[in-house]
Coordinates of C-alpha atoms and ligand atoms in Angstrom, one line a residue:
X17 CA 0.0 0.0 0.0
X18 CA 1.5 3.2 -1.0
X19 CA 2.4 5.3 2.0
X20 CA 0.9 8.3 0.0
X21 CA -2.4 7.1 0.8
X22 CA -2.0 6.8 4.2
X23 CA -0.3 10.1 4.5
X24 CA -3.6 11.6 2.5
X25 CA -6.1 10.1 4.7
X26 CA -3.8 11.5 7.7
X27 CA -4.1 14.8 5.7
X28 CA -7.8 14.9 6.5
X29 CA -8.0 16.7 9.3
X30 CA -5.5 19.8 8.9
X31 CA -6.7 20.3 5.1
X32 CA -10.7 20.3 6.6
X33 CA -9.5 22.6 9.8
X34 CA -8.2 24.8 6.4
X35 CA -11.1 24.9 4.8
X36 CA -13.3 26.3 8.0
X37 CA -10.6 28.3 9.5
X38 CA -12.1 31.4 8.7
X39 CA -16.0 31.0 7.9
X40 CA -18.7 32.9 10.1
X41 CA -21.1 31.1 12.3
X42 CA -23.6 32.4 9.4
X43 CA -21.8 30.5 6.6
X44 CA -21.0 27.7 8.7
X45 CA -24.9 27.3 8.9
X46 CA -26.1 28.3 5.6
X47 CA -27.8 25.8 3.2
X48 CA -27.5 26.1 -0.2
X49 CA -31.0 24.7 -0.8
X50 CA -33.8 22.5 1.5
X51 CA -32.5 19.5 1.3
X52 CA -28.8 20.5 1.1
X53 CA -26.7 20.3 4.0
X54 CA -24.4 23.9 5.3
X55 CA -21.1 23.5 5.6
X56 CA -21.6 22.6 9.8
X57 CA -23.6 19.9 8.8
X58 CA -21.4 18.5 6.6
X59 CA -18.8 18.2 9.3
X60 CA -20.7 16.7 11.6
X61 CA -21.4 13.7 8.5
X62 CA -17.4 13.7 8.3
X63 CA -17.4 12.6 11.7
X64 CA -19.9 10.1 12.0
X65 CA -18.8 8.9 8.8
X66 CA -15.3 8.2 10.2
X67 CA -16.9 6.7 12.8
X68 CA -18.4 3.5 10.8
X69 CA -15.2 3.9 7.8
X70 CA -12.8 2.9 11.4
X71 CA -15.6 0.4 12.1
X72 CA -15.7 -0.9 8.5
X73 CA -11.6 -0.9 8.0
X74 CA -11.4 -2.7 11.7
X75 CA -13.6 -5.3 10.8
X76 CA -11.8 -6.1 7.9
X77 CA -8.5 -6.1 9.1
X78 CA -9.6 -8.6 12.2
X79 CA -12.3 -10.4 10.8
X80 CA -12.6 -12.9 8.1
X81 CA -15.1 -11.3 5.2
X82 CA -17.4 -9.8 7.7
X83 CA -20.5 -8.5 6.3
X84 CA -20.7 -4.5 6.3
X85 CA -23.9 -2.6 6.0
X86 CA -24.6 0.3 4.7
X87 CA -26.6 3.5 6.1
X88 CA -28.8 6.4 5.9
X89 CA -26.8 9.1 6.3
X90 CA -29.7 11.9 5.5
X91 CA -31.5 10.2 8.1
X92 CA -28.7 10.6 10.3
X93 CA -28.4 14.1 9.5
X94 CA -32.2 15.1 10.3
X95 CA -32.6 12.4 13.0
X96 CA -29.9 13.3 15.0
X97 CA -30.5 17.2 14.9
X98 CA -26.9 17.7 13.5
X99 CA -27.4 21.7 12.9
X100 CA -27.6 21.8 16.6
X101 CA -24.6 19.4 16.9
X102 CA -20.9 20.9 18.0
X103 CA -19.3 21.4 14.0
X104 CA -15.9 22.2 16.1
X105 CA -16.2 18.9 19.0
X106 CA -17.0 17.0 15.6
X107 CA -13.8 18.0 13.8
X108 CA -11.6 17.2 17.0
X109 CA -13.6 13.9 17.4
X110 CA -12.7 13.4 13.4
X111 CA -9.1 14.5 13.8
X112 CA -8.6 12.1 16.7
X113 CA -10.1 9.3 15.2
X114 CA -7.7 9.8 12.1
X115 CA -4.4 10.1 14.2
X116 CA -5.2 6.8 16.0
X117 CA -6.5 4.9 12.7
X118 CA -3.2 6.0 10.8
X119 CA -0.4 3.9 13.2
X120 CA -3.3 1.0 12.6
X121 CA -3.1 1.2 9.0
X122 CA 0.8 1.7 8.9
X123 CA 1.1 -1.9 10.5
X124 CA -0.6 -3.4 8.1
X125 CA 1.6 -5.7 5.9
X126 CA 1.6 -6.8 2.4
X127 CA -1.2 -8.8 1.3
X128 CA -3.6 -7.8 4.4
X129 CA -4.4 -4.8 2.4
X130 CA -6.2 -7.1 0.4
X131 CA -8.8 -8.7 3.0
X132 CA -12.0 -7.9 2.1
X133 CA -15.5 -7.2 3.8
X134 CA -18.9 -7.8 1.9
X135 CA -20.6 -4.5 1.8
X136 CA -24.7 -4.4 1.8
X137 CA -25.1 -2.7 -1.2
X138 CA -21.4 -2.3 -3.1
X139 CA -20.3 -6.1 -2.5
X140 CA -17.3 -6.8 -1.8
X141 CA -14.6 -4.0 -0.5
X142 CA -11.0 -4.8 0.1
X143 CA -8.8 -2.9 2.8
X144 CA -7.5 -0.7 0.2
X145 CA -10.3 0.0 -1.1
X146 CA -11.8 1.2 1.8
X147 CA -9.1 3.1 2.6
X148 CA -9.4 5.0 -0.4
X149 CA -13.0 5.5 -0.6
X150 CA -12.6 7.5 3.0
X151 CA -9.1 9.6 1.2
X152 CA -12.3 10.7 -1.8
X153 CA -15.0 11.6 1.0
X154 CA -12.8 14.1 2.2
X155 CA -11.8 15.8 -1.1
X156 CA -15.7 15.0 -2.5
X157 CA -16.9 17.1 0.8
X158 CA -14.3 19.6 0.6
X159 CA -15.3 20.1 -3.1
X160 CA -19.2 20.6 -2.0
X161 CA -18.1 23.1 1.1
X162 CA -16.5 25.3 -1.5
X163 CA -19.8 25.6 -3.5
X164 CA -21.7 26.0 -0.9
X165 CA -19.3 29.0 0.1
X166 CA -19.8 30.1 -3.4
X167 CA -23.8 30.2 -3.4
X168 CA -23.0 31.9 0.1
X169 CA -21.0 34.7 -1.3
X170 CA -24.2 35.0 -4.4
X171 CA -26.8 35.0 -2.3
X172 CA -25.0 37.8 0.6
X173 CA -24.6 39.9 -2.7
Ligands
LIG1 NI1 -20.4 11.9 2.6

């Protein structure tokens, strides 16, 4: 597994921190449309999404094909209230979660990258895989959080 990878999903954090540094409270919680999540919203996802990606890449690496389902994440967001959530606890939580998944993912030897776990609704996912998928939800979100900013700046005009 190249060590690039690793050092991009480490990069997470510092690059999302970059990307919020200096928003207002009122960007922070603007939404782009009624069913679109604001920019705090979508941190909180980050964080409950790193939440079940460590759950998913654990399972894999200490279980044999384990079977790994997938979620409602829109539910999550409305069911558990995440406007009113903590954007900035959830970045910590996210940032924590990262440091202590990356020594976890630099053991990992050779062919263990390829263990696999039998997702619900994309079949099977190897380690690497997995692995990656989490690297793109960062650069996917951080990609949405800057249009969002954009229909911010339109609509303040
Ligand atoms: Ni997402």
């Amino acid at each position: 597994m190249s060590k690039e990878l690793i050092a991009a999903y480490s990069n997470g954090y510092e690059r999302l921190k970059e990307a919020i540094r200096t928003l207002s409270e009122e960007e922070m919680h603007y939404k782009p449309g009624h069913n679109k999540w604001s920019i705090h919203e979508i941190i909180v996802h980050l964080a409950d999404a790193e939440l079940v990606g460590i759950h998913r890449m654990k399972r894999v690496l200490a279980e044999d094909n384990p079977a790994l389902t997938a979620y409602d994440q829109d539910a999550w967001a409305n069911s558990l209230g995440y406007s009113g959530q903590d954007a900035g606890r959830s970045l910590e939580l996210f940032g924590l979660m990262r440091s202590m998944m990356v020594p976890v993912l630099e053991s990992v030897e050779g062919a263990d990258w390829d263990r696999c776990g039998i997702h619900e609704e994309a079949g099977p996912l190897t380690l690497s895989q997995l692995l990656e998928r989490y690297v793109h939800h960062v650069d996917g979100h951080l990609a949405q959080m800057e249009r969002v900013r954009e229909a911010y700046r339109e609509h303040s005009v």
